[in-house]
Coordinates of N, CA and C and ligand atoms in Angstrom, one line a residue:
X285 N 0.9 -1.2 0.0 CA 0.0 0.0 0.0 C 0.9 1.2 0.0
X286 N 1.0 2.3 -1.3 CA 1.6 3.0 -1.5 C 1.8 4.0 -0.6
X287 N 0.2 4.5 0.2 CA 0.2 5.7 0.8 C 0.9 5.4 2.6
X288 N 0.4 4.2 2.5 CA 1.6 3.5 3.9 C 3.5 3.6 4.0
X289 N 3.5 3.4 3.0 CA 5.2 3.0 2.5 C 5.0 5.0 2.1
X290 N 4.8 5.4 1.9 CA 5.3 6.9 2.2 C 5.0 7.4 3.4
X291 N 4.0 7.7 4.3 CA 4.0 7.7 5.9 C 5.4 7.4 6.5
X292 N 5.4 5.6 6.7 CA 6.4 5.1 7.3 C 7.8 5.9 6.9
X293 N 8.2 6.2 5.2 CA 9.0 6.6 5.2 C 9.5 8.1 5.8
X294 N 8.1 9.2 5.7 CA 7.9 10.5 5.9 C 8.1 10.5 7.7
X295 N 7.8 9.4 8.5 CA 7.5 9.8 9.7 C 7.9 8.4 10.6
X296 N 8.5 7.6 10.2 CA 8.4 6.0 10.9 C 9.8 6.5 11.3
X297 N 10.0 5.5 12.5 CA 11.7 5.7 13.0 C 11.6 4.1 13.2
X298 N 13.3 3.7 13.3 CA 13.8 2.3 13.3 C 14.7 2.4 14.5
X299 N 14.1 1.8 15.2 CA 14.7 1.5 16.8 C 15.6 0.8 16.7
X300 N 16.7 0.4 17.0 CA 17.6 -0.4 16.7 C 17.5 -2.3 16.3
X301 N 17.6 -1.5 14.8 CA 17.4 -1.9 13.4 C 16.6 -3.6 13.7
X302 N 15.5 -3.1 14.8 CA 14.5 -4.6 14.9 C 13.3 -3.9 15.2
X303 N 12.5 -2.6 15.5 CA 11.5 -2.0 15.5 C 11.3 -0.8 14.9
X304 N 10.1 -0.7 14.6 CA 9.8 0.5 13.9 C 8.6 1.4 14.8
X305 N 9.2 2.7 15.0 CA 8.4 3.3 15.8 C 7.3 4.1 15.5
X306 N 6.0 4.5 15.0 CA 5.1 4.9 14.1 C 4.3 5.4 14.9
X307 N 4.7 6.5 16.2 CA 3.5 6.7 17.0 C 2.9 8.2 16.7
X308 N 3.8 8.5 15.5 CA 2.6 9.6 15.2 C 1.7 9.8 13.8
X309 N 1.5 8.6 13.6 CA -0.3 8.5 13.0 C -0.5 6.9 13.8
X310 N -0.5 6.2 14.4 CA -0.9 4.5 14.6 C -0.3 4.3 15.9
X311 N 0.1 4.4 16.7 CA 0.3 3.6 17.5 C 0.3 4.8 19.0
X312 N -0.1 6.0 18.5 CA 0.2 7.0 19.7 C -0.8 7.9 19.7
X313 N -0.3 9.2 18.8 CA -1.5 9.8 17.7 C -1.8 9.0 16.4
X314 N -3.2 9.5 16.0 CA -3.4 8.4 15.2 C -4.0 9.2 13.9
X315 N -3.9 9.2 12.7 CA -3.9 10.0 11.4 C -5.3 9.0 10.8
X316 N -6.6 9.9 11.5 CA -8.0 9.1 10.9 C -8.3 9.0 9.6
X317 N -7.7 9.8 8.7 CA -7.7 9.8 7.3 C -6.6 8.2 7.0
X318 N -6.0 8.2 7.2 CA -5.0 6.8 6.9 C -5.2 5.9 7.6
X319 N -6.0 6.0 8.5 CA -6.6 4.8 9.3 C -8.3 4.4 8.5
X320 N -8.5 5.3 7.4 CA -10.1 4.8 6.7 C -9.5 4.8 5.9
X321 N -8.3 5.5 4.9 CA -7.9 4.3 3.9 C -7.4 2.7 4.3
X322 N -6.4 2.4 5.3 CA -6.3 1.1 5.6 C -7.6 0.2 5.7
X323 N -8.7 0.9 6.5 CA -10.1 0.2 6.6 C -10.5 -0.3 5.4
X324 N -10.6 0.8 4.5 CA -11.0 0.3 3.2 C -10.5 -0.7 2.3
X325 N -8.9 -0.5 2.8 CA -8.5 -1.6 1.8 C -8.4 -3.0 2.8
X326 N -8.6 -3.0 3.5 CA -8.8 -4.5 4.3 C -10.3 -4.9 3.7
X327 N -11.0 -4.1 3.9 CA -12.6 -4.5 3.5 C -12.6 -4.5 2.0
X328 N -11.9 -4.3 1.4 CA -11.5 -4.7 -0.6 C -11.3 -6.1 -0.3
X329 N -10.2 -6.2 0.6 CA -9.5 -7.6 0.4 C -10.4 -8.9 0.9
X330 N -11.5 -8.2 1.9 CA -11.8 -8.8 2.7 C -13.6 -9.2 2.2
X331 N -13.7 -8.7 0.8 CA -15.3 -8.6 0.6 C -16.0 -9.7 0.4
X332 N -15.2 -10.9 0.1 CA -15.8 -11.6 -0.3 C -16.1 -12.8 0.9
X333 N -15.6 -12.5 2.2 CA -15.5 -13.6 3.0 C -16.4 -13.4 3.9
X334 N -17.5 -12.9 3.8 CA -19.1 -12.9 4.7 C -18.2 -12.5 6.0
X335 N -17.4 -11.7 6.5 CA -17.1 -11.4 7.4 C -18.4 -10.8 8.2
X336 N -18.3 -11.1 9.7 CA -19.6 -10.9 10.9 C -19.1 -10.0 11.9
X337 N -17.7 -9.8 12.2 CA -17.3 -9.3 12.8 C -15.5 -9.3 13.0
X338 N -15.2 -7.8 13.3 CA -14.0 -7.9 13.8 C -13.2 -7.9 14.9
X339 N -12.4 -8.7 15.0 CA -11.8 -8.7 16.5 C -10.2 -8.5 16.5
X340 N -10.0 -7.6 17.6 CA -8.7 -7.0 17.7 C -8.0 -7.2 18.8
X341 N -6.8 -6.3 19.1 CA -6.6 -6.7 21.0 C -6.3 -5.1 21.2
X342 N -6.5 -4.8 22.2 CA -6.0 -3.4 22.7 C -4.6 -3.0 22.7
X343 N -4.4 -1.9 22.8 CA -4.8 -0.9 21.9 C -4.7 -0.5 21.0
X344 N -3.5 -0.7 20.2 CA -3.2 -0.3 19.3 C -3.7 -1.0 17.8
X345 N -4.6 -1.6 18.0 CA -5.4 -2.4 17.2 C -7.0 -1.4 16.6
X346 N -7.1 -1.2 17.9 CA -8.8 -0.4 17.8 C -8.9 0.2 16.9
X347 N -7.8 1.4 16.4 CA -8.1 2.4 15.2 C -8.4 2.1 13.9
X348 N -7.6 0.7 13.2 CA -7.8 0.2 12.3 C -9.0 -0.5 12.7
X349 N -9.0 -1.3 13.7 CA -10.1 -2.1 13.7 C -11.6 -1.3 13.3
X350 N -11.7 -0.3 13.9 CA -12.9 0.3 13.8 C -13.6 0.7 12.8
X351 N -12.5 1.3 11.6 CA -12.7 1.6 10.2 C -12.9 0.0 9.4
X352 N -12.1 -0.7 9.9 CA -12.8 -2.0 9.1 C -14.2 -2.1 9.1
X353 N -14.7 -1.9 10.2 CA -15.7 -2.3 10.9 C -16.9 -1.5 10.3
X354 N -16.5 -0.1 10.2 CA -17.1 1.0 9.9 C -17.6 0.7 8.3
X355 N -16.8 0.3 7.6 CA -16.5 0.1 5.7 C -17.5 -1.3 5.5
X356 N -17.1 -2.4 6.7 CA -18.3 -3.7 6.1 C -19.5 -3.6 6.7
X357 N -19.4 -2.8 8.0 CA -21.0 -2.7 8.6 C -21.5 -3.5 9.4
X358 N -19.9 -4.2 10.3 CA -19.7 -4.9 11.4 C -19.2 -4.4 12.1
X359 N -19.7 -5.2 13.7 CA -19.4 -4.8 15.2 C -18.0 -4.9 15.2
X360 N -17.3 -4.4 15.9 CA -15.7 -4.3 16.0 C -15.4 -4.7 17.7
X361 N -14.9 -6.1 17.9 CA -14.3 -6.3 19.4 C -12.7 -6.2 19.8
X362 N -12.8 -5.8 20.9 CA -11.2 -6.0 21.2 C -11.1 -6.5 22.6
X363 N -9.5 -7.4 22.2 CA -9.6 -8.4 23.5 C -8.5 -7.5 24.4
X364 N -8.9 -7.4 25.9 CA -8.5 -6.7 26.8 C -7.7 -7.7 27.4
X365 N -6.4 -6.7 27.8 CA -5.2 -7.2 28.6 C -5.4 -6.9 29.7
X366 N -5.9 -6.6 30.5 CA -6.0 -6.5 32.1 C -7.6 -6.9 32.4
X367 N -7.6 -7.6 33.1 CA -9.5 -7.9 34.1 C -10.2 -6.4 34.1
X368 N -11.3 -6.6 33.6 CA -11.9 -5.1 33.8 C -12.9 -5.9 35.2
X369 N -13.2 -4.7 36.1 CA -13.8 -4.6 36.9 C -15.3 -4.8 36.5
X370 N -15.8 -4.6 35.6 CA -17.1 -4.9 35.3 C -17.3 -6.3 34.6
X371 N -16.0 -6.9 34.6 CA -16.6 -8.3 33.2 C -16.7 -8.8 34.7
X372 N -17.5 -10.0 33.8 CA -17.8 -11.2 34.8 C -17.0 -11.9 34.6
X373 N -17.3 -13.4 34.9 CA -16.3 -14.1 34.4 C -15.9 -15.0 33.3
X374 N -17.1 -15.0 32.8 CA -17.7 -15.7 31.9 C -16.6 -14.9 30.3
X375 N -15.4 -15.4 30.5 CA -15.0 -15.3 29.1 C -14.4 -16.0 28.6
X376 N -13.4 -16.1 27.3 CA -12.3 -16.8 26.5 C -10.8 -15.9 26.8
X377 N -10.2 -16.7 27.2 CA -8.6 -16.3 27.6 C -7.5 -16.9 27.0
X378 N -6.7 -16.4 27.2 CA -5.1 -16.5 26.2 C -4.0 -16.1 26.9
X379 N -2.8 -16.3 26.7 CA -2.2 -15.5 27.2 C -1.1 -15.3 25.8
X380 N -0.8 -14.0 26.1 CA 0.2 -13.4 24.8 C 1.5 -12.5 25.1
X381 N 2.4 -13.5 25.0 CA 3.6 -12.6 24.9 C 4.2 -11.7 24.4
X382 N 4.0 -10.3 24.9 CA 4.1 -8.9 23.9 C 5.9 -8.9 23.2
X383 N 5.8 -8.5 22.6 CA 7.3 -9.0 21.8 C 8.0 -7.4 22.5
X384 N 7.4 -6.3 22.3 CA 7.5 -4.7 22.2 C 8.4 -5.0 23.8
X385 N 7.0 -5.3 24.7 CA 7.2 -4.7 25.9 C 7.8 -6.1 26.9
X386 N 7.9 -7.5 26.2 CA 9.0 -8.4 26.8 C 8.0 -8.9 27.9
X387 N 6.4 -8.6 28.5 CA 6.0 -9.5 29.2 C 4.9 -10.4 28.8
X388 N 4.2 -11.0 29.4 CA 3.0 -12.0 29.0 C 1.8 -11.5 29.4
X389 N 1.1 -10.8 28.7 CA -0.5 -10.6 29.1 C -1.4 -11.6 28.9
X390 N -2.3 -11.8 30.1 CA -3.7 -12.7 30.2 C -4.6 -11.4 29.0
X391 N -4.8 -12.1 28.4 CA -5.7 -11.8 27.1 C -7.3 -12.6 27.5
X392 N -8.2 -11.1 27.0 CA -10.0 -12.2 27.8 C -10.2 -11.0 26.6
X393 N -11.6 -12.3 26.1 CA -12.5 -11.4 25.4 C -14.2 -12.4 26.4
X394 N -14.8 -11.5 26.6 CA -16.2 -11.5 27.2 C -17.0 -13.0 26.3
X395 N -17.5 -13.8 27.0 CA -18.1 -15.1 25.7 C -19.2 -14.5 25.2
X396 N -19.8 -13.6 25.5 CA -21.4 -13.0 25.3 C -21.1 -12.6 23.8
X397 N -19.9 -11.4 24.0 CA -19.5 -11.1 22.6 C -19.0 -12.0 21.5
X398 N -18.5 -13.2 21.5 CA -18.3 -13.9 20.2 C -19.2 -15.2 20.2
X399 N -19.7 -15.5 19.0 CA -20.8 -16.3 19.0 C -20.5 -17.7 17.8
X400 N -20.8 -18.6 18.0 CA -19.9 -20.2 17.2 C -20.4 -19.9 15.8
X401 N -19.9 -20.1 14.8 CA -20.4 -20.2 13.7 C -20.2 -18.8 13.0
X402 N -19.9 -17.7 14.2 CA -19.3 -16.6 13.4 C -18.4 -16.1 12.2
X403 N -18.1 -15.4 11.2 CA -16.9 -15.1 10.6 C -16.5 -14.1 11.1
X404 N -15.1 -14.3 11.8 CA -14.4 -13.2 12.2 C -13.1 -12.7 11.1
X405 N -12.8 -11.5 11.0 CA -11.5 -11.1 10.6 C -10.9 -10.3 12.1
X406 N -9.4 -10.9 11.9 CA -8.5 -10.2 13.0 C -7.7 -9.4 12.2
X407 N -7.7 -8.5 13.0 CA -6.8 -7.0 12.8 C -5.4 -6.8 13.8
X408 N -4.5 -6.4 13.2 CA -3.3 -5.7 14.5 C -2.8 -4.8 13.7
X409 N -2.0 -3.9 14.5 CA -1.0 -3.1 14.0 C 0.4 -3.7 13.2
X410 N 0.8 -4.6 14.1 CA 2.0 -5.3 13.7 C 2.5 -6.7 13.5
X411 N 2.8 -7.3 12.9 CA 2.9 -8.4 13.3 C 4.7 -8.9 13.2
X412 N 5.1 -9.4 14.0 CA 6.3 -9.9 14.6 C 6.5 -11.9 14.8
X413 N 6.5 -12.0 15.8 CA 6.5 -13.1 15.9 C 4.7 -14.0 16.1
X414 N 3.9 -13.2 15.7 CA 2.9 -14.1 15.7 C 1.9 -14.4 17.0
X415 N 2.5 -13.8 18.2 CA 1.6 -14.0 19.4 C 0.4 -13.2 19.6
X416 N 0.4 -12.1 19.2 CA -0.7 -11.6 19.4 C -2.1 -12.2 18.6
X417 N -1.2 -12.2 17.5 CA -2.9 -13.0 16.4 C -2.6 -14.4 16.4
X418 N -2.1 -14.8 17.3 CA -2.2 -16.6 17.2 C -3.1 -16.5 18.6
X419 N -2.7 -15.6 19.8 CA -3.7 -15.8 20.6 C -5.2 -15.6 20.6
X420 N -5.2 -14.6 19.6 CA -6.7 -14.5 19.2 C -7.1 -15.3 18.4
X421 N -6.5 -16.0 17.2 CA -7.3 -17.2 16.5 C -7.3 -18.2 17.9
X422 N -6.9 -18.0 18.9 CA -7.2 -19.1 20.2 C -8.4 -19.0 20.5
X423 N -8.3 -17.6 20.7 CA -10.1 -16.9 21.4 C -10.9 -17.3 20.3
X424 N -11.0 -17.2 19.2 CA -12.2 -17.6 18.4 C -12.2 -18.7 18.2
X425 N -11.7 -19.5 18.0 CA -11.5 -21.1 18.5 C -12.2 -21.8 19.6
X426 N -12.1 -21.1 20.5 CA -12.5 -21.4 21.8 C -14.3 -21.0 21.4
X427 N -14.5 -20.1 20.8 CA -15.9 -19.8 20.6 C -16.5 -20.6 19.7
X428 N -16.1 -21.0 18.9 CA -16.4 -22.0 18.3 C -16.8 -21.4 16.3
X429 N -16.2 -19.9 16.2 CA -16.6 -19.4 15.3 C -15.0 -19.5 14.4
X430 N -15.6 -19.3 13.1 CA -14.6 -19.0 12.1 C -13.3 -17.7 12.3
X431 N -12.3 -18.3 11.7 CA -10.9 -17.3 11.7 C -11.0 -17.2 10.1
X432 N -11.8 -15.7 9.3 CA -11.9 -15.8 8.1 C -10.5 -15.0 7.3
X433 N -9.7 -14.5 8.3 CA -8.4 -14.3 7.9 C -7.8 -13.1 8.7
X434 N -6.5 -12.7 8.7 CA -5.6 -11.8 9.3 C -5.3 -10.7 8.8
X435 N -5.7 -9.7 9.4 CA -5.4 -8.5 8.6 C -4.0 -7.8 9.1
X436 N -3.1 -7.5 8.5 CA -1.7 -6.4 9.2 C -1.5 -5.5 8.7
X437 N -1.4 -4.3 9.2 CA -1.3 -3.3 8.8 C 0.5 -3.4 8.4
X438 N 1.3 -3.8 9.2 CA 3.2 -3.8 9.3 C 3.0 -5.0 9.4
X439 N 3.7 -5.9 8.5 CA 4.5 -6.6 8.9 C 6.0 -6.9 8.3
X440 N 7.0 -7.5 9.4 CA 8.0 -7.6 9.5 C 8.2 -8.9 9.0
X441 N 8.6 -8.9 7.9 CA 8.5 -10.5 7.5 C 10.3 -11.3 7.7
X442 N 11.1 -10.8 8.3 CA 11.7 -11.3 9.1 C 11.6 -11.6 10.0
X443 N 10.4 -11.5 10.8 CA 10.5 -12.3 11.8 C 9.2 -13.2 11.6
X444 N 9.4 -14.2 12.2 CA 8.4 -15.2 11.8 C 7.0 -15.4 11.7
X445 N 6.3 -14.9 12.4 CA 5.0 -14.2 12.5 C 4.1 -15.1 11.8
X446 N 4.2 -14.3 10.2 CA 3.3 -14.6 9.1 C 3.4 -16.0 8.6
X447 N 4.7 -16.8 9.0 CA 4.9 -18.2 8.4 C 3.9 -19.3 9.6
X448 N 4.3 -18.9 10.8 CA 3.7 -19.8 11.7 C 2.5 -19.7 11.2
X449 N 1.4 -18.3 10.9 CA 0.3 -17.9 11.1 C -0.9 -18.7 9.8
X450 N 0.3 -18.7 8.4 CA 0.3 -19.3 7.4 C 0.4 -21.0 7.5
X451 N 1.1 -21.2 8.2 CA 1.2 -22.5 8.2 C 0.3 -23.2 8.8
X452 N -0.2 -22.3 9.9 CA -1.5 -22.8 10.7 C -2.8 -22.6 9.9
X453 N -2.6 -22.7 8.5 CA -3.8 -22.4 8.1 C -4.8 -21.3 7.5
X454 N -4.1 -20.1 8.4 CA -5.4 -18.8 8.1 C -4.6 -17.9 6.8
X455 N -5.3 -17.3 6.6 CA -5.1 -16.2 5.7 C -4.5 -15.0 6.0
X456 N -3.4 -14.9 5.5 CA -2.5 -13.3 6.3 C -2.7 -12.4 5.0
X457 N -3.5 -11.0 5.4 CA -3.1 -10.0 4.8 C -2.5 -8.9 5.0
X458 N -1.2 -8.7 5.1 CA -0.2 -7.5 5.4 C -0.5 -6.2 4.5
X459 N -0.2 -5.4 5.0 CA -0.5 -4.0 3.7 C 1.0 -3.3 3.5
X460 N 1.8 -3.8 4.4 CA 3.2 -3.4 3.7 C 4.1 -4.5 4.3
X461 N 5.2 -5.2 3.8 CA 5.9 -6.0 4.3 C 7.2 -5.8 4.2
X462 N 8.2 -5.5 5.6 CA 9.3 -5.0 5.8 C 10.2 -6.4 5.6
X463 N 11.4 -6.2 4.7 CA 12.6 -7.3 4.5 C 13.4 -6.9 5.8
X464 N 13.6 -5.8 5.9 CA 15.0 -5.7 6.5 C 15.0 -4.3 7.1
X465 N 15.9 -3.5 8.0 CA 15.8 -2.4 8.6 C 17.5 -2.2 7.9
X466 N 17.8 -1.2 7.6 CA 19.3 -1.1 7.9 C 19.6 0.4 7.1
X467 N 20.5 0.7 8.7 CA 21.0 2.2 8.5 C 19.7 3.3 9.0
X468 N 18.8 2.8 9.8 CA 17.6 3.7 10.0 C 16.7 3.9 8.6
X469 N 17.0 2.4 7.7 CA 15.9 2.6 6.4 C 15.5 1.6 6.6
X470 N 14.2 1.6 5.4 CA 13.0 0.5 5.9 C 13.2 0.0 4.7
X471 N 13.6 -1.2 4.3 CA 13.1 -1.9 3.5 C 12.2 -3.0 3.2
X472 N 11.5 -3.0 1.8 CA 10.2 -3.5 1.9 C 10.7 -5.0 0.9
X473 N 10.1 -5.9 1.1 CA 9.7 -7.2 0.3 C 9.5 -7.1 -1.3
Ligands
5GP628 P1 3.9 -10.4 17.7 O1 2.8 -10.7 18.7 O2 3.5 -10.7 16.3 O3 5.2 -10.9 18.1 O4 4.1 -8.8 17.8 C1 3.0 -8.0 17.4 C2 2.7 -7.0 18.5 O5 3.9 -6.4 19.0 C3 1.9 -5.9 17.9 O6 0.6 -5.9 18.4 C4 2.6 -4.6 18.2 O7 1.9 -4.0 19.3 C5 4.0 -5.0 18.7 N1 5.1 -4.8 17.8 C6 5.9 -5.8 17.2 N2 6.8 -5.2 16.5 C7 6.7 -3.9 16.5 C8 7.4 -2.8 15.9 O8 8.3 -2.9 15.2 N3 6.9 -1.6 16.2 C9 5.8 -1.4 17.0 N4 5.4 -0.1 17.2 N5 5.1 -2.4 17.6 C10 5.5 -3.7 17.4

């Protein structure tokens, strides 16, 4: 996606040459105009798979997720990393090892909100080694509904992520895919 790969280039920074830091449109402040083109082009890619809903993880997932959501005319969920005071107990859990921040979050999404037989598409910001959206194809799993495929806004296709996620079967769609970092430049696939 052309207008991504100019952003990233215009405004991304490369953290020592294994992260990319993007928090001023996506992951901090967030740029709503390039968060409803991404929308839109997930829901191009995504039109044909009777998608019911989308499910994401907090937070940095929600922005995209929402414009998906907004474009097919589906509910948008996200799965929460800390117990909220108001869920009951009654949910589906995971746990996911954040790659960023080096610990293990208990991951819950409420069972009320996902229902068996559903078509879900998942959404993230990034994909790395694959835990975030492996845990959630766990949670929809556990619900008993469809994983109709993976949406990524970044991914890093050096690290293994998209191969496990592939190999397990689901459908990965990336909108830009990084080879390599080097010298504070991004290169793409
Ligand atoms: P994974 O679970 O695939 O190992 O890592 C994906 C998660 O880690 C994403 O949800 C994202 O929050 C974070 N992440 C991984 N790599 C990067 C990166 O290079 N930059 C940023 N900003 N987040 C990343």
């Amino acid at each position: 996606m052309q207008v991504l790969k100019d952003k990233i280039q215009a405004e991304g920074v490369v953290v020592q040459n294994s992260l990319l830091k993007v928090d001023s449109f996506l992951n901090h402040q967030i740029d709503p105009n390039l968060m409803m083109q991404i929308g839109e082009e997930f829901a191009l890619r995504f039109k044909n798979s009777n998608v019911t809903k989308v499910l994401t993880i907090e937070s940095s997932g929600i922005a995209v997720a929402i414009m998906v959501g907004l474009v097919l005319q589906v509910p948008v969920v996200f799965a929460r990393k800390k117990k909220s005071a108001v869920c009951n107990d009654d949910v589906y859990s995971t746990t996911v090892y954040s790659f960023t921040k080096k610990e293990s979050n208990y991951v819950t999404v409420s069972t009320e909100l996902l229902t068996a037989g559903e078509n879900i598409m998942i959404i993230d910001d990034f994909l790395a080694n694959g835990e975030a959206a492996l845990g959630l194809t766990n949670i929809v799993e556990q619900a008993g509904a469809n994983v109709v495929g993976i949406g990524i806004v970044i991914e890093k296709a050096f690290q293994p992520g998209a191969e496990k996620l592939k190999n397990a079967g689901y459908r990965v769609e990336s909108l830009v895919r990084i080879q390599s970092f080097s010298n504070g430049q991004v290169n793409y696939v």
